[in-house]
Short mmCIF file of N, CA and C in Angstrom, two decimals:
data_model
loop_
_atom_site.label_atom_id
_atom_site.label_comp_id
_atom_site.label_asym_id
_atom_site.label_seq_id
_atom_site.Cartn_x
_atom_site.Cartn_y
_atom_site.Cartn_z
N UNK A 3 35.42 -65.19 59.46
CA UNK A 3 35.42 -64.53 58.19
C UNK A 3 34.30 -65.06 57.31
N UNK A 4 34.11 -66.32 57.26
CA UNK A 4 33.05 -66.91 56.44
C UNK A 4 31.67 -66.56 56.97
N UNK A 5 31.58 -66.42 58.28
CA UNK A 5 30.30 -66.04 58.88
C UNK A 5 29.92 -64.63 58.46
N UNK A 6 30.86 -63.71 58.43
CA UNK A 6 30.58 -62.34 58.01
C UNK A 6 30.21 -62.28 56.53
N UNK A 7 30.83 -63.14 55.72
CA UNK A 7 30.48 -63.19 54.31
C UNK A 7 29.05 -63.72 54.13
N UNK A 8 28.69 -64.67 54.93
CA UNK A 8 27.32 -65.23 54.86
C UNK A 8 26.32 -64.16 55.28
N UNK A 9 26.63 -63.42 56.34
CA UNK A 9 25.75 -62.35 56.79
C UNK A 9 25.61 -61.25 55.72
N UNK A 10 26.71 -60.89 55.09
CA UNK A 10 26.67 -59.88 54.03
C UNK A 10 25.82 -60.39 52.87
N UNK A 11 25.98 -61.63 52.50
CA UNK A 11 25.21 -62.23 51.42
C UNK A 11 23.71 -62.22 51.76
N UNK A 12 23.36 -62.58 52.97
CA UNK A 12 21.95 -62.59 53.40
C UNK A 12 21.39 -61.16 53.40
N UNK A 13 22.20 -60.22 53.87
CA UNK A 13 21.78 -58.82 53.88
C UNK A 13 21.52 -58.31 52.47
N UNK A 14 22.39 -58.66 51.55
CA UNK A 14 22.20 -58.25 50.15
C UNK A 14 20.93 -58.87 49.58
N UNK A 15 20.67 -60.13 49.89
CA UNK A 15 19.45 -60.80 49.42
C UNK A 15 18.20 -60.12 49.98
N UNK A 16 18.23 -59.75 51.26
CA UNK A 16 17.09 -59.08 51.88
C UNK A 16 16.83 -57.72 51.24
N UNK A 17 17.88 -56.97 51.01
CA UNK A 17 17.74 -55.64 50.39
C UNK A 17 17.18 -55.78 48.98
N UNK A 18 17.71 -56.71 48.21
CA UNK A 18 17.22 -56.87 46.84
C UNK A 18 15.78 -57.37 46.82
N UNK A 19 15.40 -58.19 47.77
CA UNK A 19 14.02 -58.65 47.85
C UNK A 19 13.07 -57.50 48.16
N UNK A 20 13.49 -56.62 49.06
CA UNK A 20 12.67 -55.45 49.41
C UNK A 20 12.53 -54.51 48.22
N UNK A 21 13.61 -54.27 47.53
CA UNK A 21 13.59 -53.37 46.38
C UNK A 21 12.69 -53.93 45.29
N UNK A 22 12.81 -55.21 45.00
CA UNK A 22 12.00 -55.79 43.93
C UNK A 22 10.52 -55.81 44.31
N UNK A 23 10.22 -55.97 45.61
CA UNK A 23 8.84 -55.94 46.06
C UNK A 23 8.25 -54.54 45.86
N UNK A 24 9.02 -53.51 46.21
CA UNK A 24 8.57 -52.13 46.02
C UNK A 24 8.39 -51.83 44.53
N UNK A 25 9.33 -52.31 43.71
CA UNK A 25 9.23 -52.08 42.27
C UNK A 25 8.00 -52.77 41.71
N UNK A 26 7.75 -53.97 42.15
CA UNK A 26 6.59 -54.72 41.69
C UNK A 26 5.30 -54.00 42.09
N UNK A 27 5.24 -53.49 43.32
CA UNK A 27 4.05 -52.76 43.78
C UNK A 27 3.86 -51.48 42.98
N UNK A 28 4.95 -50.81 42.66
CA UNK A 28 4.87 -49.58 41.88
C UNK A 28 4.34 -49.87 40.49
N UNK A 29 4.77 -50.95 39.88
CA UNK A 29 4.31 -51.30 38.55
C UNK A 29 2.84 -51.69 38.53
N UNK A 30 2.35 -52.22 39.64
CA UNK A 30 0.97 -52.66 39.71
C UNK A 30 -0.01 -51.50 39.90
N UNK A 31 0.48 -50.35 40.35
CA UNK A 31 -0.38 -49.20 40.55
C UNK A 31 -0.68 -48.57 39.20
N UNK A 32 -1.96 -48.44 38.88
CA UNK A 32 -2.35 -47.82 37.63
C UNK A 32 -2.23 -46.32 37.74
N UNK A 33 -1.84 -45.70 36.65
CA UNK A 33 -1.76 -44.25 36.63
C UNK A 33 -3.17 -43.68 36.72
N UNK A 34 -3.36 -42.78 37.67
CA UNK A 34 -4.66 -42.16 37.85
C UNK A 34 -4.73 -40.96 36.92
N UNK A 35 -5.74 -40.96 36.05
CA UNK A 35 -5.91 -39.87 35.10
C UNK A 35 -7.30 -39.28 35.27
N UNK A 36 -7.37 -38.00 35.09
CA UNK A 36 -8.64 -37.32 35.17
C UNK A 36 -9.47 -37.68 33.95
N UNK A 37 -10.78 -37.71 34.13
CA UNK A 37 -11.64 -37.96 32.99
C UNK A 37 -11.61 -36.77 32.02
N UNK A 38 -11.04 -35.65 32.44
CA UNK A 38 -10.91 -34.47 31.59
C UNK A 38 -9.60 -34.44 30.82
N UNK A 39 -8.73 -35.42 31.07
CA UNK A 39 -7.43 -35.48 30.41
C UNK A 39 -7.63 -35.68 28.91
N UNK A 40 -7.07 -34.78 28.10
CA UNK A 40 -7.30 -34.88 26.66
C UNK A 40 -6.55 -36.00 25.97
N UNK A 41 -5.54 -36.58 26.63
CA UNK A 41 -4.76 -37.63 26.00
C UNK A 41 -3.74 -37.08 25.01
N UNK A 42 -3.66 -35.77 24.92
CA UNK A 42 -2.72 -35.07 24.04
C UNK A 42 -2.03 -34.02 24.91
N UNK A 43 -0.73 -33.82 24.73
CA UNK A 43 -0.06 -32.80 25.53
C UNK A 43 -0.73 -31.43 25.36
N UNK A 44 -0.85 -30.71 26.45
CA UNK A 44 -1.52 -29.40 26.46
C UNK A 44 -0.84 -28.44 25.47
N UNK A 45 0.49 -28.47 25.41
CA UNK A 45 1.19 -27.54 24.51
C UNK A 45 0.83 -27.80 23.05
N UNK A 46 0.54 -29.04 22.70
CA UNK A 46 0.13 -29.36 21.33
C UNK A 46 -1.25 -28.77 21.06
N UNK A 47 -2.15 -28.90 22.02
CA UNK A 47 -3.49 -28.32 21.86
C UNK A 47 -3.40 -26.80 21.71
N UNK A 48 -2.61 -26.17 22.57
CA UNK A 48 -2.47 -24.71 22.52
C UNK A 48 -1.95 -24.27 21.15
N UNK A 49 -0.94 -24.95 20.65
CA UNK A 49 -0.39 -24.61 19.34
C UNK A 49 -1.43 -24.79 18.23
N UNK A 50 -2.17 -25.87 18.28
CA UNK A 50 -3.20 -26.14 17.27
C UNK A 50 -4.30 -25.09 17.30
N UNK A 51 -4.62 -24.62 18.49
CA UNK A 51 -5.67 -23.61 18.63
C UNK A 51 -5.17 -22.25 18.17
N UNK A 52 -4.05 -21.82 18.74
CA UNK A 52 -3.56 -20.47 18.48
C UNK A 52 -3.12 -20.26 17.03
N UNK A 53 -2.48 -21.26 16.45
CA UNK A 53 -1.93 -21.10 15.10
C UNK A 53 -2.84 -21.57 13.98
N UNK A 54 -3.77 -22.48 14.30
CA UNK A 54 -4.58 -23.07 13.24
C UNK A 54 -6.08 -22.99 13.49
N UNK A 55 -6.48 -22.53 14.66
CA UNK A 55 -7.90 -22.43 14.96
C UNK A 55 -8.60 -23.78 15.00
N UNK A 56 -7.88 -24.80 15.42
CA UNK A 56 -8.42 -26.16 15.45
C UNK A 56 -9.53 -26.28 16.50
N UNK A 57 -10.75 -26.50 16.03
CA UNK A 57 -11.92 -26.57 16.91
C UNK A 57 -11.87 -27.80 17.80
N UNK A 58 -11.43 -28.92 17.27
CA UNK A 58 -11.35 -30.15 18.09
C UNK A 58 -10.34 -29.96 19.22
N UNK A 59 -9.20 -29.35 18.92
CA UNK A 59 -8.20 -29.08 19.96
C UNK A 59 -8.77 -28.13 21.00
N UNK A 60 -9.54 -27.14 20.54
CA UNK A 60 -10.17 -26.21 21.48
C UNK A 60 -11.12 -26.94 22.41
N UNK A 61 -11.95 -27.82 21.87
CA UNK A 61 -12.88 -28.59 22.69
C UNK A 61 -12.15 -29.42 23.73
N UNK A 62 -11.04 -30.05 23.32
CA UNK A 62 -10.25 -30.86 24.26
C UNK A 62 -9.64 -29.99 25.36
N UNK A 63 -9.09 -28.83 24.98
CA UNK A 63 -8.48 -27.94 25.97
C UNK A 63 -9.53 -27.36 26.90
N UNK A 64 -10.68 -27.02 26.37
CA UNK A 64 -11.75 -26.46 27.20
C UNK A 64 -12.17 -27.47 28.25
N UNK A 65 -12.28 -28.73 27.87
CA UNK A 65 -12.61 -29.79 28.84
C UNK A 65 -11.47 -30.00 29.83
N UNK A 66 -10.25 -30.05 29.34
CA UNK A 66 -9.08 -30.24 30.22
C UNK A 66 -8.95 -29.08 31.21
N UNK A 67 -9.38 -27.88 30.81
CA UNK A 67 -9.25 -26.70 31.67
C UNK A 67 -10.05 -26.84 32.97
N UNK A 68 -10.99 -27.76 33.00
CA UNK A 68 -11.77 -27.99 34.22
C UNK A 68 -10.90 -28.49 35.37
N UNK A 69 -9.74 -29.06 35.03
CA UNK A 69 -8.81 -29.55 36.05
C UNK A 69 -7.80 -28.48 36.49
N UNK A 70 -7.92 -27.28 35.95
CA UNK A 70 -7.00 -26.19 36.26
C UNK A 70 -7.79 -25.03 36.87
N UNK A 71 -7.07 -24.07 37.42
CA UNK A 71 -7.76 -22.90 37.97
C UNK A 71 -8.32 -22.08 36.82
N UNK A 72 -9.41 -21.40 37.08
CA UNK A 72 -10.05 -20.57 36.06
C UNK A 72 -9.06 -19.55 35.53
N UNK A 73 -9.04 -19.38 34.23
CA UNK A 73 -8.16 -18.41 33.60
C UNK A 73 -6.82 -18.95 33.18
N UNK A 74 -6.52 -20.19 33.50
CA UNK A 74 -5.22 -20.78 33.17
C UNK A 74 -4.93 -20.71 31.66
N UNK A 75 -5.95 -20.89 30.85
CA UNK A 75 -5.77 -20.89 29.40
C UNK A 75 -6.52 -19.72 28.75
N UNK A 76 -6.74 -18.68 29.52
CA UNK A 76 -7.53 -17.54 29.04
C UNK A 76 -6.97 -16.94 27.76
N UNK A 77 -5.67 -16.75 27.68
CA UNK A 77 -5.09 -16.13 26.48
C UNK A 77 -5.33 -16.99 25.24
N UNK A 78 -5.25 -18.30 25.38
CA UNK A 78 -5.51 -19.20 24.25
C UNK A 78 -6.98 -19.14 23.86
N UNK A 79 -7.86 -19.11 24.85
CA UNK A 79 -9.30 -19.01 24.56
C UNK A 79 -9.61 -17.68 23.87
N UNK A 80 -8.94 -16.61 24.29
CA UNK A 80 -9.15 -15.30 23.68
C UNK A 80 -8.67 -15.29 22.23
N UNK A 81 -7.56 -15.94 21.97
CA UNK A 81 -7.06 -16.02 20.59
C UNK A 81 -8.06 -16.76 19.71
N UNK A 82 -8.60 -17.86 20.21
CA UNK A 82 -9.59 -18.62 19.44
C UNK A 82 -10.83 -17.77 19.19
N UNK A 83 -11.23 -17.00 20.19
CA UNK A 83 -12.42 -16.16 20.06
C UNK A 83 -12.18 -15.01 19.08
N UNK A 84 -11.03 -14.35 19.21
CA UNK A 84 -10.77 -13.15 18.42
C UNK A 84 -10.18 -13.44 17.03
N UNK A 85 -9.14 -14.22 17.00
CA UNK A 85 -8.45 -14.48 15.73
C UNK A 85 -9.26 -15.42 14.82
N UNK A 86 -9.96 -16.36 15.44
CA UNK A 86 -10.66 -17.37 14.65
C UNK A 86 -12.18 -17.23 14.71
N UNK A 87 -12.67 -16.13 15.33
CA UNK A 87 -14.11 -15.82 15.38
C UNK A 87 -14.98 -17.02 15.78
N UNK A 88 -14.63 -17.63 16.89
CA UNK A 88 -15.36 -18.80 17.36
C UNK A 88 -16.33 -18.39 18.47
N UNK A 89 -17.61 -18.68 18.24
CA UNK A 89 -18.66 -18.29 19.20
C UNK A 89 -18.51 -19.00 20.54
N UNK A 90 -18.22 -20.30 20.50
CA UNK A 90 -18.08 -21.06 21.74
C UNK A 90 -16.87 -20.56 22.53
N UNK A 91 -15.80 -20.20 21.83
CA UNK A 91 -14.61 -19.66 22.51
C UNK A 91 -14.94 -18.32 23.16
N UNK A 92 -15.74 -17.51 22.49
CA UNK A 92 -16.14 -16.21 23.07
C UNK A 92 -16.93 -16.44 24.35
N UNK A 93 -17.81 -17.41 24.33
CA UNK A 93 -18.60 -17.72 25.52
C UNK A 93 -17.70 -18.31 26.62
N UNK A 94 -16.71 -19.08 26.22
CA UNK A 94 -15.76 -19.66 27.18
C UNK A 94 -14.96 -18.55 27.87
N UNK A 95 -14.55 -17.54 27.10
CA UNK A 95 -13.82 -16.41 27.69
C UNK A 95 -14.71 -15.70 28.71
N UNK A 96 -15.97 -15.49 28.35
CA UNK A 96 -16.94 -14.87 29.26
C UNK A 96 -16.97 -15.65 30.58
N UNK A 97 -17.14 -16.97 30.50
CA UNK A 97 -17.21 -17.80 31.71
C UNK A 97 -15.89 -17.79 32.48
N UNK A 98 -14.77 -17.91 31.78
CA UNK A 98 -13.48 -17.92 32.46
C UNK A 98 -13.28 -16.64 33.28
N UNK A 99 -13.66 -15.52 32.71
CA UNK A 99 -13.51 -14.25 33.43
C UNK A 99 -14.39 -14.18 34.67
N UNK A 100 -15.65 -14.57 34.56
CA UNK A 100 -16.51 -14.48 35.75
C UNK A 100 -16.10 -15.51 36.80
N UNK A 101 -15.57 -16.64 36.37
CA UNK A 101 -15.10 -17.64 37.35
C UNK A 101 -13.79 -17.19 37.99
N UNK A 102 -12.91 -16.56 37.21
CA UNK A 102 -11.63 -16.08 37.76
C UNK A 102 -11.86 -15.09 38.90
N UNK A 103 -12.86 -14.26 38.74
CA UNK A 103 -13.14 -13.22 39.72
C UNK A 103 -14.24 -13.60 40.70
N UNK A 104 -14.65 -14.85 40.69
CA UNK A 104 -15.69 -15.35 41.60
C UNK A 104 -16.92 -14.45 41.63
N UNK A 105 -17.38 -14.09 40.47
CA UNK A 105 -18.54 -13.21 40.37
C UNK A 105 -19.78 -13.99 40.80
N UNK A 106 -20.54 -13.46 41.75
CA UNK A 106 -21.75 -14.19 42.19
C UNK A 106 -22.83 -14.14 41.11
N UNK A 107 -23.67 -15.15 41.12
CA UNK A 107 -24.80 -15.17 40.20
C UNK A 107 -25.90 -14.26 40.72
N UNK A 108 -26.71 -13.78 39.79
CA UNK A 108 -27.89 -13.00 40.16
C UNK A 108 -28.90 -14.00 40.71
N UNK A 109 -29.37 -13.75 41.92
CA UNK A 109 -30.21 -14.72 42.64
C UNK A 109 -31.45 -15.18 41.88
N UNK A 110 -32.18 -14.28 41.28
CA UNK A 110 -33.43 -14.65 40.63
C UNK A 110 -33.28 -14.85 39.12
N UNK A 111 -32.08 -15.19 38.69
CA UNK A 111 -31.78 -15.34 37.27
C UNK A 111 -32.37 -16.63 36.70
N UNK A 112 -32.95 -16.52 35.51
CA UNK A 112 -33.48 -17.70 34.81
C UNK A 112 -32.36 -18.47 34.12
N UNK A 113 -31.36 -17.75 33.62
CA UNK A 113 -30.30 -18.36 32.81
C UNK A 113 -28.96 -18.46 33.53
N UNK A 114 -28.90 -18.07 34.79
CA UNK A 114 -27.64 -18.14 35.53
C UNK A 114 -26.69 -17.02 35.19
N UNK A 115 -27.22 -15.81 35.06
CA UNK A 115 -26.35 -14.67 34.76
C UNK A 115 -25.64 -14.20 36.04
N UNK A 116 -24.64 -13.37 35.85
CA UNK A 116 -23.77 -12.95 36.94
C UNK A 116 -23.95 -11.48 37.29
N UNK A 117 -23.66 -11.15 38.55
CA UNK A 117 -23.74 -9.77 39.04
C UNK A 117 -22.46 -9.03 38.61
N UNK A 118 -22.48 -8.54 37.40
CA UNK A 118 -21.29 -7.95 36.81
C UNK A 118 -20.83 -6.67 37.51
N UNK A 119 -21.72 -6.05 38.29
CA UNK A 119 -21.34 -4.82 38.98
C UNK A 119 -20.29 -5.08 40.06
N UNK A 120 -20.01 -6.34 40.37
CA UNK A 120 -18.96 -6.65 41.35
C UNK A 120 -17.56 -6.58 40.73
N UNK A 121 -17.49 -6.42 39.40
CA UNK A 121 -16.21 -6.33 38.70
C UNK A 121 -15.78 -4.88 38.53
N UNK A 122 -14.47 -4.66 38.37
CA UNK A 122 -14.01 -3.31 38.05
C UNK A 122 -14.44 -3.00 36.61
N UNK A 123 -14.42 -1.75 36.26
CA UNK A 123 -14.97 -1.28 34.99
C UNK A 123 -14.32 -1.96 33.78
N UNK A 124 -13.00 -2.05 33.77
CA UNK A 124 -12.30 -2.64 32.62
C UNK A 124 -12.64 -4.12 32.45
N UNK A 125 -12.67 -4.87 33.54
CA UNK A 125 -13.00 -6.29 33.48
C UNK A 125 -14.45 -6.48 33.06
N UNK A 126 -15.34 -5.65 33.59
CA UNK A 126 -16.75 -5.72 33.23
C UNK A 126 -16.92 -5.49 31.72
N UNK A 127 -16.21 -4.50 31.19
CA UNK A 127 -16.27 -4.23 29.75
C UNK A 127 -15.80 -5.44 28.94
N UNK A 128 -14.75 -6.09 29.42
CA UNK A 128 -14.22 -7.25 28.71
C UNK A 128 -15.23 -8.41 28.74
N UNK A 129 -15.82 -8.64 29.90
CA UNK A 129 -16.82 -9.71 30.03
C UNK A 129 -17.98 -9.44 29.07
N UNK A 130 -18.47 -8.23 29.07
CA UNK A 130 -19.60 -7.87 28.21
C UNK A 130 -19.21 -7.96 26.75
N UNK A 131 -17.99 -7.54 26.41
CA UNK A 131 -17.53 -7.62 25.02
C UNK A 131 -17.56 -9.05 24.50
N UNK A 132 -17.06 -10.00 25.30
CA UNK A 132 -17.04 -11.39 24.84
C UNK A 132 -18.44 -12.00 24.81
N UNK A 133 -19.31 -11.57 25.70
CA UNK A 133 -20.70 -12.04 25.67
C UNK A 133 -21.39 -11.53 24.41
N UNK A 134 -21.20 -10.26 24.09
CA UNK A 134 -21.80 -9.68 22.89
C UNK A 134 -21.20 -10.32 21.64
N UNK A 135 -19.90 -10.59 21.67
CA UNK A 135 -19.25 -11.25 20.54
C UNK A 135 -19.84 -12.65 20.33
N UNK A 136 -20.02 -13.40 21.41
CA UNK A 136 -20.62 -14.74 21.30
C UNK A 136 -22.03 -14.65 20.75
N UNK A 137 -22.77 -13.64 21.21
CA UNK A 137 -24.13 -13.40 20.72
C UNK A 137 -24.12 -13.10 19.22
N UNK A 138 -23.23 -12.22 18.80
CA UNK A 138 -23.19 -11.84 17.39
C UNK A 138 -22.74 -12.99 16.48
N UNK A 139 -22.02 -13.96 17.06
CA UNK A 139 -21.59 -15.13 16.29
C UNK A 139 -22.62 -16.26 16.37
N UNK A 140 -23.75 -16.00 17.07
CA UNK A 140 -24.86 -16.95 17.07
C UNK A 140 -24.90 -17.96 18.20
N UNK A 141 -24.13 -17.76 19.25
CA UNK A 141 -24.17 -18.69 20.38
C UNK A 141 -25.49 -18.51 21.13
N UNK A 142 -26.29 -19.56 21.17
CA UNK A 142 -27.63 -19.49 21.76
C UNK A 142 -27.60 -19.14 23.24
N UNK A 143 -26.66 -19.69 23.96
CA UNK A 143 -26.55 -19.39 25.40
C UNK A 143 -26.24 -17.91 25.61
N UNK A 144 -25.37 -17.36 24.78
CA UNK A 144 -25.05 -15.93 24.87
C UNK A 144 -26.26 -15.08 24.56
N UNK A 145 -27.04 -15.48 23.57
CA UNK A 145 -28.25 -14.75 23.21
C UNK A 145 -29.20 -14.68 24.40
N UNK A 146 -29.38 -15.82 25.09
CA UNK A 146 -30.28 -15.88 26.24
C UNK A 146 -29.73 -15.07 27.41
N UNK A 147 -28.43 -15.17 27.66
CA UNK A 147 -27.82 -14.40 28.75
C UNK A 147 -27.95 -12.91 28.49
N UNK A 148 -27.63 -12.48 27.29
CA UNK A 148 -27.67 -11.07 26.95
C UNK A 148 -29.08 -10.51 27.06
N UNK A 149 -30.05 -11.30 26.64
CA UNK A 149 -31.45 -10.88 26.74
C UNK A 149 -31.83 -10.68 28.21
N UNK A 150 -31.43 -11.60 29.07
CA UNK A 150 -31.76 -11.46 30.49
C UNK A 150 -31.02 -10.30 31.13
N UNK A 151 -29.73 -10.12 30.78
CA UNK A 151 -29.00 -8.97 31.29
C UNK A 151 -29.72 -7.67 30.93
N UNK A 152 -30.20 -7.59 29.70
CA UNK A 152 -30.90 -6.38 29.26
C UNK A 152 -32.24 -6.21 29.97
N UNK A 153 -32.95 -7.31 30.17
CA UNK A 153 -34.23 -7.25 30.88
C UNK A 153 -34.04 -6.76 32.31
N UNK A 154 -32.97 -7.18 32.95
CA UNK A 154 -32.71 -6.78 34.34
C UNK A 154 -32.01 -5.43 34.42
N UNK A 155 -31.66 -4.84 33.27
CA UNK A 155 -31.03 -3.53 33.27
C UNK A 155 -29.56 -3.57 33.65
N UNK A 156 -28.93 -4.75 33.62
CA UNK A 156 -27.52 -4.86 33.97
C UNK A 156 -26.65 -4.43 32.79
N UNK A 157 -27.10 -4.77 31.57
CA UNK A 157 -26.44 -4.35 30.33
C UNK A 157 -27.48 -3.61 29.51
N UNK A 158 -27.09 -2.49 28.93
CA UNK A 158 -28.04 -1.70 28.13
C UNK A 158 -27.97 -2.03 26.67
#
């Protein structure tokens, strides 16, 4: 009887030693975070953007979006572009749409414009609308893209 108690005691010690070793190893592992992590919960950023037009929150979400599939935050970007008249958000919507649909770039493009004819008519109109909106709000990149699209006859 005493031998079985000793064995049970040793078994309990071994199990607790293994568990504490695993716990110690788990605590020593640093949390891996993306360099795009905003350090603020995404839902807080979305609320700040959609309800208040917070430009800093938009910048953080736009950077964080690089860790997500294209279009994940499209509706929030559209709200910032439309409701808050933000040029950078308009350009971001333009990019999100062409990335969502894997639109190829025009091979001989100086500014990296896209072959918009690969999109369906409604999506193409939306892409062009946001590019023109970014242009009208003074986004320099949009101005250059639109000029090249017009030179190549892709947009009239």
